[in-house]
Every structure is written in structure tokens, then in C-alpha cells.
PDB file of C-alpha atoms in Angstrom:
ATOM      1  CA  UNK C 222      57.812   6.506 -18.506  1.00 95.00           C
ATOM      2  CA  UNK C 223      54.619   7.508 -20.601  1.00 95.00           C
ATOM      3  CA  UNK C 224      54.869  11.493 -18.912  1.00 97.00           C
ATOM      4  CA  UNK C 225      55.723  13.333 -16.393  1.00 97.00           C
ATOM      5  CA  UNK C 226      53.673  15.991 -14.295  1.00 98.00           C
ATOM      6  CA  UNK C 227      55.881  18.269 -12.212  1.00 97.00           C
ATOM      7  CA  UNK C 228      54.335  20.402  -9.019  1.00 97.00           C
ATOM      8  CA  UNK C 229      56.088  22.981  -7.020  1.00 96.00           C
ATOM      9  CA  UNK C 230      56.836  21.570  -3.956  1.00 97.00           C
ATOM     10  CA  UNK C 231      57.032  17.929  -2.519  1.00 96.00           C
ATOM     11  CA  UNK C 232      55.044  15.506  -3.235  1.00 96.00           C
ATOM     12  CA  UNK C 233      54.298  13.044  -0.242  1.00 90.00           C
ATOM     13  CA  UNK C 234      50.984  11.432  -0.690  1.00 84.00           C
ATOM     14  CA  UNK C 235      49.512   8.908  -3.097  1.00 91.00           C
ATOM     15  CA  UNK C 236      47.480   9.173  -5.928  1.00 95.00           C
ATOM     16  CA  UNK C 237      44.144   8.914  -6.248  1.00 96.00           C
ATOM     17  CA  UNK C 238      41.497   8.796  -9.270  1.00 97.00           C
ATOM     18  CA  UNK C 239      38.240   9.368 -10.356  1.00 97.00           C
ATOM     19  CA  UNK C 240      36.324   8.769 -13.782  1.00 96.00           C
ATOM     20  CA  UNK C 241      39.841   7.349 -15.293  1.00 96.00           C
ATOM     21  CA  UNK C 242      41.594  11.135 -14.223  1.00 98.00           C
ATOM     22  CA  UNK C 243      44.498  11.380 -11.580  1.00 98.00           C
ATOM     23  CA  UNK C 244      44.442  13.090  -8.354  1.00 98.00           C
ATOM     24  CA  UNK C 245      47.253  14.058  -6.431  1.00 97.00           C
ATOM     25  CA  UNK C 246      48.589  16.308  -3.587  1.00 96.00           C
ATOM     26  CA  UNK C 247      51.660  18.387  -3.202  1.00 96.00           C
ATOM     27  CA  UNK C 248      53.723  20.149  -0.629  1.00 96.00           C
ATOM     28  CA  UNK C 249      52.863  23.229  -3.066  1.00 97.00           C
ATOM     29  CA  UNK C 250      49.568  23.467  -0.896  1.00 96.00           C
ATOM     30  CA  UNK C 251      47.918  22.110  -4.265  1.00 97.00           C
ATOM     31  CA  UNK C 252      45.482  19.530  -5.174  1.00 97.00           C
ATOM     32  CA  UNK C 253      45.693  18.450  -8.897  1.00 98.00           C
ATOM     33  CA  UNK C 254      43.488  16.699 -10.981  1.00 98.00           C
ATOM     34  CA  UNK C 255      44.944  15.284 -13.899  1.00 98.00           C
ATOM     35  CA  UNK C 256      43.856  13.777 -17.684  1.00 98.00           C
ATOM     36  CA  UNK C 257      45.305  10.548 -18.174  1.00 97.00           C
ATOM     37  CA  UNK C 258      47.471  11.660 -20.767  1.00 97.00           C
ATOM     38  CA  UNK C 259      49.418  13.726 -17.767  1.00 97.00           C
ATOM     39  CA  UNK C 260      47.802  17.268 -18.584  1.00 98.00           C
ATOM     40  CA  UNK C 261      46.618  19.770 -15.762  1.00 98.00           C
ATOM     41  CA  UNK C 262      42.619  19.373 -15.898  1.00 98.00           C
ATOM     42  CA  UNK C 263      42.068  21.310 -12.484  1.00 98.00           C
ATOM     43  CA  UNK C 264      44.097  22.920  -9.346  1.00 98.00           C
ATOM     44  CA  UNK C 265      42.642  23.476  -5.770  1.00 97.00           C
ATOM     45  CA  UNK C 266      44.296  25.625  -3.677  1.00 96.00           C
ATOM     46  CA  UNK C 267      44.457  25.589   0.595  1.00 95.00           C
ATOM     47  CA  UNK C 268      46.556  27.373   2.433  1.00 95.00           C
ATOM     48  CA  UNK C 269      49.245  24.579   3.593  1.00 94.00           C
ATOM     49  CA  UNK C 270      50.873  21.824   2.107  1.00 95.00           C
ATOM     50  CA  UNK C 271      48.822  18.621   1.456  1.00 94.00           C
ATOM     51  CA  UNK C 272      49.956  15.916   3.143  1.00 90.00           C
ATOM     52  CA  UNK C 273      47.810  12.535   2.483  1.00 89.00           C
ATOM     53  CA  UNK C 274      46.194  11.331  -0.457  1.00 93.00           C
ATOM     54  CA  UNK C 275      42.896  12.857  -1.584  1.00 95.00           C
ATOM     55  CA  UNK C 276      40.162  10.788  -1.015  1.00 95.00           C
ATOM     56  CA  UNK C 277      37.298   9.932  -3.181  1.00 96.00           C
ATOM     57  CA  UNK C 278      33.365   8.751  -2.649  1.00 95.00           C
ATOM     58  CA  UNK C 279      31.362   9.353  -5.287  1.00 94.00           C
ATOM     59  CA  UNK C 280      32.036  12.775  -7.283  1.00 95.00           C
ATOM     60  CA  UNK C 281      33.568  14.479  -4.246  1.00 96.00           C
ATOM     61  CA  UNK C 282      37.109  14.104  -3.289  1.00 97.00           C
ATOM     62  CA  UNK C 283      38.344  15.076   0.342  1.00 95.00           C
ATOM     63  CA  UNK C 284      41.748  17.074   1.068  1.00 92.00           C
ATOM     64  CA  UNK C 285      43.286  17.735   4.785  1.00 90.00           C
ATOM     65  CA  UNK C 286      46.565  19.201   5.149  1.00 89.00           C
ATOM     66  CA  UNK C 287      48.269  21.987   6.792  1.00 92.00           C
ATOM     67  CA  UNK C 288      46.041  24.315   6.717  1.00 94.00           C
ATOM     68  CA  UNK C 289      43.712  22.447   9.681  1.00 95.00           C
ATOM     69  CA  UNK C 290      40.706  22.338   7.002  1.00 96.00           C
ATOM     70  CA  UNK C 291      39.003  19.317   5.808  1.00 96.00           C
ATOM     71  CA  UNK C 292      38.080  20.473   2.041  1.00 96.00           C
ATOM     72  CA  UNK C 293      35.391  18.825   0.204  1.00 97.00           C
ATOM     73  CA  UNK C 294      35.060  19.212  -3.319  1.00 97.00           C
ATOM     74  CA  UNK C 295      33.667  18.416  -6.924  1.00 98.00           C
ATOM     75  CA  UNK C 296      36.008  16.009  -8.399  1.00 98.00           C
ATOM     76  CA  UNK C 297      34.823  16.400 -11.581  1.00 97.00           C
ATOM     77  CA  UNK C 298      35.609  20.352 -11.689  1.00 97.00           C
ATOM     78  CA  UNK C 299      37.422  20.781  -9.259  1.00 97.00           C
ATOM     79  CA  UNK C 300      34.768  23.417  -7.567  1.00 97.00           C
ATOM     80  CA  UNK C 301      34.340  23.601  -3.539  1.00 97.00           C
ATOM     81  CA  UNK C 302      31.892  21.730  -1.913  1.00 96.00           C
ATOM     82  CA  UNK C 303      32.250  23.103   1.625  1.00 95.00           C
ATOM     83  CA  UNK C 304      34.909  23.153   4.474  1.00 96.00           C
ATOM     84  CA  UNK C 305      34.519  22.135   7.817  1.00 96.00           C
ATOM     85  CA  UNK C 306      37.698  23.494  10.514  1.00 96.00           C
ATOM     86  CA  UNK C 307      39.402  20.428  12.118  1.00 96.00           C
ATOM     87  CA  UNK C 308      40.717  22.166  14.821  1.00 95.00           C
ATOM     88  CA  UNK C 309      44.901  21.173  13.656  1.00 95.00           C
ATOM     89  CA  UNK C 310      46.912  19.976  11.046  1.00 94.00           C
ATOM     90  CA  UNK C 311      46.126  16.758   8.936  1.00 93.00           C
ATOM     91  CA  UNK C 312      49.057  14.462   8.091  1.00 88.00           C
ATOM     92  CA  UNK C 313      47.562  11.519   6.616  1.00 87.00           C
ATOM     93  CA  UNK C 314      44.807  11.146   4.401  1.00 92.00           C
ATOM     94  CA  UNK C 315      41.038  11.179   5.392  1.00 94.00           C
ATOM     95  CA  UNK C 316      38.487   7.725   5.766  1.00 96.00           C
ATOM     96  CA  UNK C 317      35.106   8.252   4.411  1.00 96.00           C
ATOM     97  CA  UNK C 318      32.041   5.824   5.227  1.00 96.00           C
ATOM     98  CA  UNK C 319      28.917   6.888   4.333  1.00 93.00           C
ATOM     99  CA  UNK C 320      28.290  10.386   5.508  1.00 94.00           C
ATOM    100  CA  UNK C 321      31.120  10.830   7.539  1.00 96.00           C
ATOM    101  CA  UNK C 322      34.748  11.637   7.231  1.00 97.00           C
ATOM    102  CA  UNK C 323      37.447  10.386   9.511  1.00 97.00           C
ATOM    103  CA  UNK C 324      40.379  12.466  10.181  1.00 96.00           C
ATOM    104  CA  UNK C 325      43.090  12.410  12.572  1.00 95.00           C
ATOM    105  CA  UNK C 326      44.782  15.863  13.503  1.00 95.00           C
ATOM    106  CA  UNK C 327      48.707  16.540  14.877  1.00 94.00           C
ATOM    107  CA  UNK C 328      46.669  18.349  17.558  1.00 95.00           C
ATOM    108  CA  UNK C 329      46.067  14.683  19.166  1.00 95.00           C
ATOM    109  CA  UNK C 330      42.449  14.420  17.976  1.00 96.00           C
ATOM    110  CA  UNK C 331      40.396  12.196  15.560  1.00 97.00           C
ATOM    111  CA  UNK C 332      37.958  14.317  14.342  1.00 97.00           C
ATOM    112  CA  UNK C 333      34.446  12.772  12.571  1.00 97.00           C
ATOM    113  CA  UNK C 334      32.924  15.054  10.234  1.00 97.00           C
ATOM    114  CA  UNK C 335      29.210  14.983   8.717  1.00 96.00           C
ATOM    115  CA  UNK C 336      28.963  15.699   4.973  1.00 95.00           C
ATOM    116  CA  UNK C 337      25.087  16.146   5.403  1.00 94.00           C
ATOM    117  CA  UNK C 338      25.475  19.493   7.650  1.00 94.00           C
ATOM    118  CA  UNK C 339      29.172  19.948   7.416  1.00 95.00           C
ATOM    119  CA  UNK C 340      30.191  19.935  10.430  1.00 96.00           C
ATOM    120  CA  UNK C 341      31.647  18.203  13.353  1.00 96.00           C
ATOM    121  CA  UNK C 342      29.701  15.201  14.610  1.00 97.00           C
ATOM    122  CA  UNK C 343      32.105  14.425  17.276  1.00 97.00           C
ATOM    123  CA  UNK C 344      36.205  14.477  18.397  1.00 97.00           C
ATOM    124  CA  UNK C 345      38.224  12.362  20.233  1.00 97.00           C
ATOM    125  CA  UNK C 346      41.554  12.725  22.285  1.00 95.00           C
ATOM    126  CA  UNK C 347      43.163  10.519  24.958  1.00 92.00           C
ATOM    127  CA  UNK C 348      42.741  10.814  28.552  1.00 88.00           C
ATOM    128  CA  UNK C 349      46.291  10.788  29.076  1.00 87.00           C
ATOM    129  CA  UNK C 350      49.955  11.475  26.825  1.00 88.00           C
ATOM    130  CA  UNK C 351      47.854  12.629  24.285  1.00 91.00           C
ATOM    131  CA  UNK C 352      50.202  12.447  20.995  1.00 95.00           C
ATOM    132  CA  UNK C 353      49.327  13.218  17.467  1.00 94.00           C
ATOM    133  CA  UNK C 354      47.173  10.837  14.535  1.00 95.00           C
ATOM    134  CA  UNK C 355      49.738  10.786  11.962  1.00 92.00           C
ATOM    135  CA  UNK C 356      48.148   7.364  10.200  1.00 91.00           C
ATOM    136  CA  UNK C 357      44.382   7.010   8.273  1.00 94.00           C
ATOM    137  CA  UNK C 358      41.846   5.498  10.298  1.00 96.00           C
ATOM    138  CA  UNK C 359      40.266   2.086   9.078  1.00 97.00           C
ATOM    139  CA  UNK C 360      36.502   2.389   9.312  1.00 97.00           C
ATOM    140  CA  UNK C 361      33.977  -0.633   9.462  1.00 97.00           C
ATOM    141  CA  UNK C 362      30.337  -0.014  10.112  1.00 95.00           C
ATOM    142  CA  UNK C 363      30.890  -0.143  13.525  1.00 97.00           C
ATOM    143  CA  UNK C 364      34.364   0.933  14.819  1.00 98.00           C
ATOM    144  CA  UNK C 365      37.131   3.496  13.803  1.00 98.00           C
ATOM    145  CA  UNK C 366      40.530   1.913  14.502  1.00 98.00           C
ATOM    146  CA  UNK C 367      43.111   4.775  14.485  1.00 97.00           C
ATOM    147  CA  UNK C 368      46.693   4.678  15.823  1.00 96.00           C
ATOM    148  CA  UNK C 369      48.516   7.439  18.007  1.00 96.00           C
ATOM    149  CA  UNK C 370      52.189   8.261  18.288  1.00 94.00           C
ATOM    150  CA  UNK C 371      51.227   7.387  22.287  1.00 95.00           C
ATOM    151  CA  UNK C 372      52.043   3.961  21.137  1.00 95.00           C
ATOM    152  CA  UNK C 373      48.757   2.687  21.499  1.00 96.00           C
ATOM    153  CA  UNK C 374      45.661   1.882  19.011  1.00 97.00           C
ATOM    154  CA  UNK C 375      42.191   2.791  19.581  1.00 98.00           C
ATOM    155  CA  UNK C 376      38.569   1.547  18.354  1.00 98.00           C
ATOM    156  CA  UNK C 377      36.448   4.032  18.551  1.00 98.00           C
ATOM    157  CA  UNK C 378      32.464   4.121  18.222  1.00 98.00           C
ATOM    158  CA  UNK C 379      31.939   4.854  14.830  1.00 97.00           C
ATOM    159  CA  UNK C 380      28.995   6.615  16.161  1.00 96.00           C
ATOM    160  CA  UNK C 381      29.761   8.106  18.867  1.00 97.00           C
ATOM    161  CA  UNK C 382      33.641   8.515  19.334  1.00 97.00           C
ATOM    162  CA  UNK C 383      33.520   6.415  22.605  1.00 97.00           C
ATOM    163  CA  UNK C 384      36.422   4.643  23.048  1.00 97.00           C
ATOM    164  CA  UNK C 385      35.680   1.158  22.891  1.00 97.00           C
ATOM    165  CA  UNK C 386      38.748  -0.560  23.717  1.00 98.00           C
ATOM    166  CA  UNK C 387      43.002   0.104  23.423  1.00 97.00           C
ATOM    167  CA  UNK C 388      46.136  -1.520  22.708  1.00 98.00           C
ATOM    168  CA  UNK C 389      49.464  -0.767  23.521  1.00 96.00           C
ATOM    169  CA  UNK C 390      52.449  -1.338  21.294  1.00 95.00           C
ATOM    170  CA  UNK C 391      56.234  -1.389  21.359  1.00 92.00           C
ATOM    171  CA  UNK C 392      56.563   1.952  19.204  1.00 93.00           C
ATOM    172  CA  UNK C 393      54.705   4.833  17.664  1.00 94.00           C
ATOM    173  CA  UNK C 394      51.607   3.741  15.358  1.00 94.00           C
ATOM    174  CA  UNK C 395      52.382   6.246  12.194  1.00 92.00           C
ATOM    175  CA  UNK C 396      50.966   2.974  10.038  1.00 91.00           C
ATOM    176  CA  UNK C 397      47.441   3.108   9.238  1.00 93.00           C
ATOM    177  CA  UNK C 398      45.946  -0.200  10.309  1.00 96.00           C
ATOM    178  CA  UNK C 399      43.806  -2.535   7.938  1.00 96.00           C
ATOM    179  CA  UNK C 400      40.833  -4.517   9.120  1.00 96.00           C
ATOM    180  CA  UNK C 401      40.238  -7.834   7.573  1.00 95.00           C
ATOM    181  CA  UNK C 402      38.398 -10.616   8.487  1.00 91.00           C
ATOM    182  CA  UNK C 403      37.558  -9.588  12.197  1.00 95.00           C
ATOM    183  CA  UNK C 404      41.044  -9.193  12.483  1.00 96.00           C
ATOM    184  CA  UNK C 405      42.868  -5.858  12.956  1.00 98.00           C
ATOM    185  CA  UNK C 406      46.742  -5.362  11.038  1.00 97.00           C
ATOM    186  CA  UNK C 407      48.813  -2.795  12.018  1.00 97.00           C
ATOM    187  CA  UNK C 408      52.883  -2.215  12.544  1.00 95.00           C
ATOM    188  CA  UNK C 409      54.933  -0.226  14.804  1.00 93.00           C
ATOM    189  CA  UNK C 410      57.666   2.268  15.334  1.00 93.00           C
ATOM    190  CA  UNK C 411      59.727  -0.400  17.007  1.00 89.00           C
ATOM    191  CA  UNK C 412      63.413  -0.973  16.519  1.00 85.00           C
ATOM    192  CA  UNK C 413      62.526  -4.177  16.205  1.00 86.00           C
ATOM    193  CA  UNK C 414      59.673  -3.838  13.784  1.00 91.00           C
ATOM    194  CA  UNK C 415      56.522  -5.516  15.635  1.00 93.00           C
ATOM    195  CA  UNK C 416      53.610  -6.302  13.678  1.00 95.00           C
ATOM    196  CA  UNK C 417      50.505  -7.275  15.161  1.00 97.00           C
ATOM    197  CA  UNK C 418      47.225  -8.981  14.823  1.00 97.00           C
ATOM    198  CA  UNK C 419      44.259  -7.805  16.925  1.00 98.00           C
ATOM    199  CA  UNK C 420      40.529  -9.321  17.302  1.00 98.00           C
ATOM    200  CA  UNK C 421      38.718  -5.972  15.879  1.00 98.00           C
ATOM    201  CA  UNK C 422      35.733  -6.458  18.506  1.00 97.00           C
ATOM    202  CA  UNK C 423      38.092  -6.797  21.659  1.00 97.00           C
ATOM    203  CA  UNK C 424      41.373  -5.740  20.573  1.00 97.00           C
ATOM    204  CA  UNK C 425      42.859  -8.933  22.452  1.00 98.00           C
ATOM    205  CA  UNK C 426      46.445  -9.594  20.503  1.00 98.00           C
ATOM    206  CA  UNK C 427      46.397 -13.076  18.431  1.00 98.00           C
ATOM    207  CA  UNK C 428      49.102 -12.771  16.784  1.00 97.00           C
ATOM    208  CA  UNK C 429      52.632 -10.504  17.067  1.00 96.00           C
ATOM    209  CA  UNK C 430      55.321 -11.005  14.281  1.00 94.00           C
ATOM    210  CA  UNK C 431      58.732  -9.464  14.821  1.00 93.00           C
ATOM    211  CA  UNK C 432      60.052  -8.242  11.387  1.00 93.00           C
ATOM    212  CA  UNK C 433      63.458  -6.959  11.204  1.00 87.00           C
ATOM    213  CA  UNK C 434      63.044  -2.947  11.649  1.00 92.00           C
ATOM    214  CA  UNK C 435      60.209  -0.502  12.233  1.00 93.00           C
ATOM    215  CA  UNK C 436      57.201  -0.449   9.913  1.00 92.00           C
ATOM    216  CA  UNK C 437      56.270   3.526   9.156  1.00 86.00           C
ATOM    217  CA  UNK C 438      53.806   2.054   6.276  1.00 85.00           C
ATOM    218  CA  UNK C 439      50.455   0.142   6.179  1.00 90.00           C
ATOM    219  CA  UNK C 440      50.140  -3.541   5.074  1.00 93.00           C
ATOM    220  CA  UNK C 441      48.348  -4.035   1.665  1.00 94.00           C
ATOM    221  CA  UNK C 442      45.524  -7.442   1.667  1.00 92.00           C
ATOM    222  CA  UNK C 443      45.873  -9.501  -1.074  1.00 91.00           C
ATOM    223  CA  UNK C 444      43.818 -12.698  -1.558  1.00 89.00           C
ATOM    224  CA  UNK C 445      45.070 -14.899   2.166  1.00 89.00           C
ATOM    225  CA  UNK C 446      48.542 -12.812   2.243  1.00 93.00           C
ATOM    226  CA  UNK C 447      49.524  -9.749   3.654  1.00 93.00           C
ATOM    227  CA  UNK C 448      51.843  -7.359   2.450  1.00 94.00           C
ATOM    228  CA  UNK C 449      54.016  -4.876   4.294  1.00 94.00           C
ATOM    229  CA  UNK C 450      57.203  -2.847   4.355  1.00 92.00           C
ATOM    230  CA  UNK C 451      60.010  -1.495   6.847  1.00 92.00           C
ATOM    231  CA  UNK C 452      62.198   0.819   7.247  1.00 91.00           C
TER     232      UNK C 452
END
């Protein structure tokens, strides 16, 4: 161990980082930006636990959480940038691509926001069941693949927010998928731990791999292998 940094509450998302510093989330409805060496260089308050991992593009970092507020802000000091209302609660962390931020919202919506005029560009929610976005979205230039604890996953219109095409699974999606050459990855909720592969442009299945128990997690791309892990 080379240090420790505690918070005051839970810490459920990931790290992050930005000119060599750490940022992290916490339960304490804080988002810290730490030296290297472990010491507190900035603290951003909202008013709910944070959830997901901060984001980073650029000097700006992006926070959802509980308090149904996508926060942008400096990264370097820690300063607000501006906030744009979501509408309900993030649980996972946000997708930026260019301009735009991707978040999905336990009030069944995935919610595009525009960094230009902070605001919403547009919102999506199912025609029918609708169920929360607990997982990231995976953004391309053209398509935002999200899933839905409907059991289903959904490309979306990058542009837009058009649904462009769906695919139902065994279980709740809580994974974030990962998109990789044309090819979509994601796991499910399933007792028996399905794990497919989707063509990104038509979601048509090619693939479905039964591991041995539910996958909660998102598989990690390394060189021509996959990596992912259940429950």
C-alpha cells in the first residue's frame, strides 16, 4: 500500500484521473480530486451520493449521482462549469463524445446533454415496461448502445435519440456494453450468466456464450481477448 485516502461514506465507483491527479466519487455526496501522493487537492459537493465514476474530456470532469444533476466542472480546480437537471437519479457513470454527454437515469430515461448550451438535446424512454439505465452507455459516432433493466439493449441515434434497433436478453442489462470491431459485448442478469455478441449496425445476435452465473460488470478489450466477470 503506498497511502490511503479515506471519505465519509461508501465508495462505489471507479477512479478516474487527470494531469497525473486522482478522481474519485463517494457515497459522502463528494467528488475528490486527489495529488498522487494521496493528499486532498479539491472537494465538490452535490446533494446525493455519487454513484459512477467521474468522467473526464479534456479539463472538465462530469459527475451524476443522486441528486438528478449532471455536474460539469474544472478538473483542474475543482470550480463548476455548469449543471444541466436530468430529470432522475444517475447510477452509473456518464459517456462523453464530443459535445455531448450520455447519461442514463433510474427514472427509465437516457438523457443526451449538450456542453455547448447546457442543456438537454434530447431523452429517451421505452414505449413499453419502461425500467431504469443502471449501466454507461457505449457511444460511437453514430449510435448510443445503452442497456435497461427491461432486459433488453437499445441503439439509439446518437443524434437524434431514435431508436434504431433492440435486443432482448435473458436478464437485466446492469453491464455497460463495449463496442469493438462492429461488434457489440454485453452480459446479463441471467442465472445462467449469458453473454452476447451483437452486429452494432443491426443488433442481429452472432454470438451467445453461457458463462456460469450472472454478469453485473462490463467486459474489458484487450488486444483479440475479452475480459469479463460474474457474480
Amino acid at each position: 500500500t503506498l497511502w490511503t485516502f479515506e471519505t465519509a461514506g461508501e465508495i462505489t465507483s471507479g477512479a478516474n484521473f487527470h494531469a497525473g491527479n486522482v478522481l474519485v466519487g463517494s457515497h459522502d455526496s463528494t467528488l475528490y480530486c486527489l495529488s498522487p501522493e494521496g493528499k486532498k487537492l479539491w472537494e465538490y459537493k452535490i446533494d446525493g451520493p455519487v454513484n459512477g465514476s467521474p468522467a473526464v474530456a479534456g479539463d472538465r470532469t462530469f459527475v451524476a449521482g443522486c441528486d438528478s444533476v449532471l455536474h460539469v466542472v474544472d478538473a483542474a480546480a475543482g470550480k463548476p462549469l455548469g449543471t444541466v437537471d436530468l430529470g432522475g437519479q444517475a447510477g452509473a457513470t456518464a459517456a462523453v463524445f464530443g459535445d455531448a454527454v450520455y447519461v442514463g437515469t433510474m427514472a427509465n430515461q437516457v438523457v443526451a446533454v449538450d456542453l455547448k448550451g447546457m442543456k438537454k438535446a434530447w431523452e429517451f424512454e421505452a414505449k413499453k415496461r419502461q425500467q431504469p439505465f443502471y449501466g454507461s452507455a457505449a457511444v460511437t459516432d453514430k449510435y448510443v448502445v445503452v442497456g435497461s433493466r427491461d432486459r433488453k439493449l437499445y441503439a439509439l441515434d446518437r443524434a437524434s435519440g431514435q431508436e434504431k434497433w433492440t435486443f432482448a436478453t435473458e436478464g437485466m442489462v446492469d453491464a455497460s456494453p463495449v463496442v469493438a470491431g462492429g461488434r457489440v459485448y454485453v452480459g446479463a442478469l441471467s442465472s445462467t450468466g449469458e453473454f452476447y455478441v451483437l452486429d452494432l449496425e443491426t443488433g442481429e445476435k452472432k454470438q451467445e456464450v453461457t458463462l456460469d452465473s450472472a454478469v453485473t460488470g462490463s467486459a474489458a478489450v484487450a488486444g483479440d481477448r475479452l475480459l469479463v466477470g460474474t457474480e
